[in-house]
């Protein structure tokens, strides 16, 4: 995995799983279409309506829950951070969610484009600007605070 990200700007699902610990049914991004390790990532997911949460939200009027959009943006931020060699094989955790605003409903058939830009990262604590786009329309935006723990060092 160490050399896989040199010059690579796109990742498929298998490569995403090589970076972050999320797995089905909770891996909520299908592909990374732009990546600058430690700086920025853009991921996508096409909502099919068959996702595990969709049957109950809402029957007859399916809408992707806002919390799923937030998690998708957070997973994108985690890819950006964990693609950096200092954090690869570590763990990303929420430290806070600030001023997330929802601007548009997301429905089955939509493809979400999740953008995460690291505004600040110091000693593993990061402030990441995130947004979700559906086509040219803003669906959600805000700031995620996260702690990215480096891989545990082996002790002799």
PDB file of C-alpha atoms in Angstrom, residues 12-150:
ATOM      1  CA  UNK A  12     -11.661   2.228  -6.400  1.00  0.00           C
ATOM      2  CA  UNK A  13     -13.516   0.589  -3.529  1.00  0.00           C
ATOM      3  CA  UNK A  14     -10.734  -1.935  -2.843  1.00  0.00           C
ATOM      4  CA  UNK A  15      -8.143   0.844  -2.594  1.00  0.00           C
ATOM      5  CA  UNK A  16     -10.458   2.832  -0.285  1.00  0.00           C
ATOM      6  CA  UNK A  17     -10.717  -0.233   1.965  1.00  0.00           C
ATOM      7  CA  UNK A  18      -6.911  -0.339   1.965  1.00  0.00           C
ATOM      8  CA  UNK A  19      -6.880   3.116   3.577  1.00  0.00           C
ATOM      9  CA  UNK A  20      -9.851   3.326   5.934  1.00  0.00           C
ATOM     10  CA  UNK A  21     -11.378   0.683   8.213  1.00  0.00           C
ATOM     11  CA  UNK A  22     -15.004   1.086   7.036  1.00  0.00           C
ATOM     12  CA  UNK A  23     -16.671  -1.917   5.392  1.00  0.00           C
ATOM     13  CA  UNK A  24     -20.089  -2.805   4.015  1.00  0.00           C
ATOM     14  CA  UNK A  25     -22.713  -1.972   4.925  1.00  0.00           C
ATOM     15  CA  UNK A  26     -21.101   1.167   6.381  1.00  0.00           C
ATOM     16  CA  UNK A  27     -18.610   2.060   3.648  1.00  0.00           C
ATOM     17  CA  UNK A  28     -20.557   4.942   2.130  1.00  0.00           C
ATOM     18  CA  UNK A  29     -18.281   6.041  -0.713  1.00  0.00           C
ATOM     19  CA  UNK A  30     -17.852   4.099  -3.965  1.00  0.00           C
ATOM     20  CA  UNK A  31     -14.812   5.765  -5.466  1.00  0.00           C
ATOM     21  CA  UNK A  32     -12.330   8.577  -4.896  1.00  0.00           C
ATOM     22  CA  UNK A  33     -12.023  10.744  -7.995  1.00  0.00           C
ATOM     23  CA  UNK A  34      -9.487  13.291  -6.691  1.00  0.00           C
ATOM     24  CA  UNK A  35      -6.865  12.856  -4.016  1.00  0.00           C
ATOM     25  CA  UNK A  36      -4.079  14.977  -2.637  1.00  0.00           C
ATOM     26  CA  UNK A  37      -2.914  13.083   0.488  1.00  0.00           C
ATOM     27  CA  UNK A  38      -3.236  15.125   3.659  1.00  0.00           C
ATOM     28  CA  UNK A  39      -4.811  18.015   1.765  1.00  0.00           C
ATOM     29  CA  UNK A  40      -7.969  17.156  -0.174  1.00  0.00           C
ATOM     30  CA  UNK A  41     -10.161  14.326  -1.422  1.00  0.00           C
ATOM     31  CA  UNK A  42     -13.275  14.077  -3.549  1.00  0.00           C
ATOM     32  CA  UNK A  43     -15.348  10.893  -3.430  1.00  0.00           C
ATOM     33  CA  UNK A  44     -18.609   9.774  -4.988  1.00  0.00           C
ATOM     34  CA  UNK A  45     -21.478   7.464  -4.164  1.00  0.00           C
ATOM     35  CA  UNK A  46     -24.535   6.685  -6.242  1.00  0.00           C
ATOM     36  CA  UNK A  47     -27.599   6.210  -4.054  1.00  0.00           C
ATOM     37  CA  UNK A  48     -29.624   3.273  -5.373  1.00  0.00           C
ATOM     38  CA  UNK A  49     -32.546   3.261  -2.954  1.00  0.00           C
ATOM     39  CA  UNK A  50     -31.564  -0.269  -1.890  1.00  0.00           C
ATOM     40  CA  UNK A  51     -29.270   0.883   0.933  1.00  0.00           C
ATOM     41  CA  UNK A  52     -29.969  -0.687   4.350  1.00  0.00           C
ATOM     42  CA  UNK A  53     -31.422   2.532   5.805  1.00  0.00           C
ATOM     43  CA  UNK A  54     -33.581   3.512   2.850  1.00  0.00           C
ATOM     44  CA  UNK A  55     -36.652   1.309   3.460  1.00  0.00           C
ATOM     45  CA  UNK A  56     -37.525   3.255   6.608  1.00  0.00           C
ATOM     46  CA  UNK A  57     -36.554   6.793   5.532  1.00  0.00           C
ATOM     47  CA  UNK A  58     -39.276   7.369   4.334  1.00  0.00           C
ATOM     48  CA  UNK A  59     -41.625   4.706   2.889  1.00  0.00           C
ATOM     49  CA  UNK A  60     -43.154   6.073  -0.306  1.00  0.00           C
ATOM     50  CA  UNK A  61     -40.887   9.148  -0.226  1.00  0.00           C
ATOM     51  CA  UNK A  62     -37.282   7.957   0.072  1.00  0.00           C
ATOM     52  CA  UNK A  63     -34.806  10.622   1.174  1.00  0.00           C
ATOM     53  CA  UNK A  64     -31.164   9.977   2.055  1.00  0.00           C
ATOM     54  CA  UNK A  65     -30.762  10.837   5.771  1.00  0.00           C
ATOM     55  CA  UNK A  66     -28.588  13.841   6.572  1.00  0.00           C
ATOM     56  CA  UNK A  67     -26.524  11.744   8.954  1.00  0.00           C
ATOM     57  CA  UNK A  68     -25.555   9.504   6.014  1.00  0.00           C
ATOM     58  CA  UNK A  69     -24.355  12.560   4.083  1.00  0.00           C
ATOM     59  CA  UNK A  70     -22.304  13.667   7.099  1.00  0.00           C
ATOM     60  CA  UNK A  71     -20.748  10.215   7.421  1.00  0.00           C
ATOM     61  CA  UNK A  72     -19.993  10.107   3.689  1.00  0.00           C
ATOM     62  CA  UNK A  73     -18.231  13.474   3.944  1.00  0.00           C
ATOM     63  CA  UNK A  74     -16.346  12.240   7.024  1.00  0.00           C
ATOM     64  CA  UNK A  75     -15.211   9.095   5.197  1.00  0.00           C
ATOM     65  CA  UNK A  76     -13.938  11.294   2.380  1.00  0.00           C
ATOM     66  CA  UNK A  77     -12.025  13.409   4.920  1.00  0.00           C
ATOM     67  CA  UNK A  78     -10.612  10.209   6.410  1.00  0.00           C
ATOM     68  CA  UNK A  79      -9.343   9.104   2.990  1.00  0.00           C
ATOM     69  CA  UNK A  80      -7.607  12.476   2.556  1.00  0.00           C
ATOM     70  CA  UNK A  81      -5.901  12.217   5.943  1.00  0.00           C
ATOM     71  CA  UNK A  82      -5.075   8.522   5.905  1.00  0.00           C
ATOM     72  CA  UNK A  83      -3.612   8.708   2.408  1.00  0.00           C
ATOM     73  CA  UNK A  84      -0.835  10.777   3.999  1.00  0.00           C
ATOM     74  CA  UNK A  85       2.085   8.538   5.038  1.00  0.00           C
ATOM     75  CA  UNK A  86       2.043   9.835   8.646  1.00  0.00           C
ATOM     76  CA  UNK A  87      -1.506   8.552   9.208  1.00  0.00           C
ATOM     77  CA  UNK A  88      -1.732   5.501   6.972  1.00  0.00           C
ATOM     78  CA  UNK A  89      -2.905   2.422   8.867  1.00  0.00           C
ATOM     79  CA  UNK A  90      -4.078   4.635  11.733  1.00  0.00           C
ATOM     80  CA  UNK A  91      -7.597   5.503  12.803  1.00  0.00           C
ATOM     81  CA  UNK A  92      -9.767   8.558  12.173  1.00  0.00           C
ATOM     82  CA  UNK A  93     -12.356   9.586  14.748  1.00  0.00           C
ATOM     83  CA  UNK A  94     -14.939  12.367  14.971  1.00  0.00           C
ATOM     84  CA  UNK A  95     -14.030  15.155  17.383  1.00  0.00           C
ATOM     85  CA  UNK A  96     -16.874  17.452  16.363  1.00  0.00           C
ATOM     86  CA  UNK A  97     -19.298  18.520  13.692  1.00  0.00           C
ATOM     87  CA  UNK A  98     -19.731  22.249  13.151  1.00  0.00           C
ATOM     88  CA  UNK A  99     -22.311  24.228  11.244  1.00  0.00           C
ATOM     89  CA  UNK A 100     -23.482  21.454   8.937  1.00  0.00           C
ATOM     90  CA  UNK A 101     -26.255  22.844   6.774  1.00  0.00           C
ATOM     91  CA  UNK A 102     -28.502  20.888   4.448  1.00  0.00           C
ATOM     92  CA  UNK A 103     -29.540  22.743   1.308  1.00  0.00           C
ATOM     93  CA  UNK A 104     -31.188  20.109  -0.869  1.00  0.00           C
ATOM     94  CA  UNK A 105     -32.803  16.700  -0.476  1.00  0.00           C
ATOM     95  CA  UNK A 106     -30.832  13.742  -1.780  1.00  0.00           C
ATOM     96  CA  UNK A 107     -32.906  10.937  -3.277  1.00  0.00           C
ATOM     97  CA  UNK A 108     -32.313   7.496  -4.779  1.00  0.00           C
ATOM     98  CA  UNK A 109     -30.767   7.842  -8.220  1.00  0.00           C
ATOM     99  CA  UNK A 110     -28.641  10.832  -7.168  1.00  0.00           C
ATOM    100  CA  UNK A 111     -24.859  10.623  -7.203  1.00  0.00           C
ATOM    101  CA  UNK A 112     -23.302  12.471  -4.298  1.00  0.00           C
ATOM    102  CA  UNK A 113     -19.940  14.146  -4.787  1.00  0.00           C
ATOM    103  CA  UNK A 114     -18.317  14.522  -1.366  1.00  0.00           C
ATOM    104  CA  UNK A 115     -15.535  17.083  -1.090  1.00  0.00           C
ATOM    105  CA  UNK A 116     -13.181  17.345   1.881  1.00  0.00           C
ATOM    106  CA  UNK A 117     -10.460  19.983   2.197  1.00  0.00           C
ATOM    107  CA  UNK A 118      -8.144  19.898   5.204  1.00  0.00           C
ATOM    108  CA  UNK A 119      -8.008  23.459   6.540  1.00  0.00           C
ATOM    109  CA  UNK A 120      -5.682  22.629   9.401  1.00  0.00           C
ATOM    110  CA  UNK A 121      -3.960  19.518  10.718  1.00  0.00           C
ATOM    111  CA  UNK A 122      -1.672  19.570  13.690  1.00  0.00           C
ATOM    112  CA  UNK A 123      -0.609  16.594  15.781  1.00  0.00           C
ATOM    113  CA  UNK A 124      -3.394  14.542  14.243  1.00  0.00           C
ATOM    114  CA  UNK A 125      -6.161  17.016  15.040  1.00  0.00           C
ATOM    115  CA  UNK A 126      -7.817  18.268  11.862  1.00  0.00           C
ATOM    116  CA  UNK A 127     -10.374  20.834  10.834  1.00  0.00           C
ATOM    117  CA  UNK A 128     -11.872  19.806   7.492  1.00  0.00           C
ATOM    118  CA  UNK A 129     -14.240  21.798   5.287  1.00  0.00           C
ATOM    119  CA  UNK A 130     -16.737  19.411   3.702  1.00  0.00           C
ATOM    120  CA  UNK A 131     -19.574  19.597   1.245  1.00  0.00           C
ATOM    121  CA  UNK A 132     -21.887  17.376  -0.735  1.00  0.00           C
ATOM    122  CA  UNK A 133     -22.805  18.241  -4.295  1.00  0.00           C
ATOM    123  CA  UNK A 134     -25.519  16.664  -6.428  1.00  0.00           C
ATOM    124  CA  UNK A 135     -24.607  17.692  -9.945  1.00  0.00           C
ATOM    125  CA  UNK A 136     -24.081  21.462  -9.735  1.00  0.00           C
ATOM    126  CA  UNK A 137     -26.300  21.832  -6.643  1.00  0.00           C
ATOM    127  CA  UNK A 138     -25.031  22.145  -3.089  1.00  0.00           C
ATOM    128  CA  UNK A 139     -26.764  19.558  -0.886  1.00  0.00           C
ATOM    129  CA  UNK A 140     -24.827  19.964   2.384  1.00  0.00           C
ATOM    130  CA  UNK A 141     -21.800  21.774   3.758  1.00  0.00           C
ATOM    131  CA  UNK A 142     -20.005  22.394   7.007  1.00  0.00           C
ATOM    132  CA  UNK A 143     -16.924  21.557   9.030  1.00  0.00           C
ATOM    133  CA  UNK A 144     -15.805  18.294  10.548  1.00  0.00           C
ATOM    134  CA  UNK A 145     -13.299  18.148  13.382  1.00  0.00           C
ATOM    135  CA  UNK A 146     -11.403  14.896  13.593  1.00  0.00           C
ATOM    136  CA  UNK A 147      -8.554  13.184  15.322  1.00  0.00           C
ATOM    137  CA  UNK A 148      -6.352  11.026  13.141  1.00  0.00           C
ATOM    138  CA  UNK A 149      -4.330   8.641  15.241  1.00  0.00           C
ATOM    139  CA  UNK A 150      -1.151   7.360  13.625  1.00  0.00           C
TER     140      UNK A 150
END
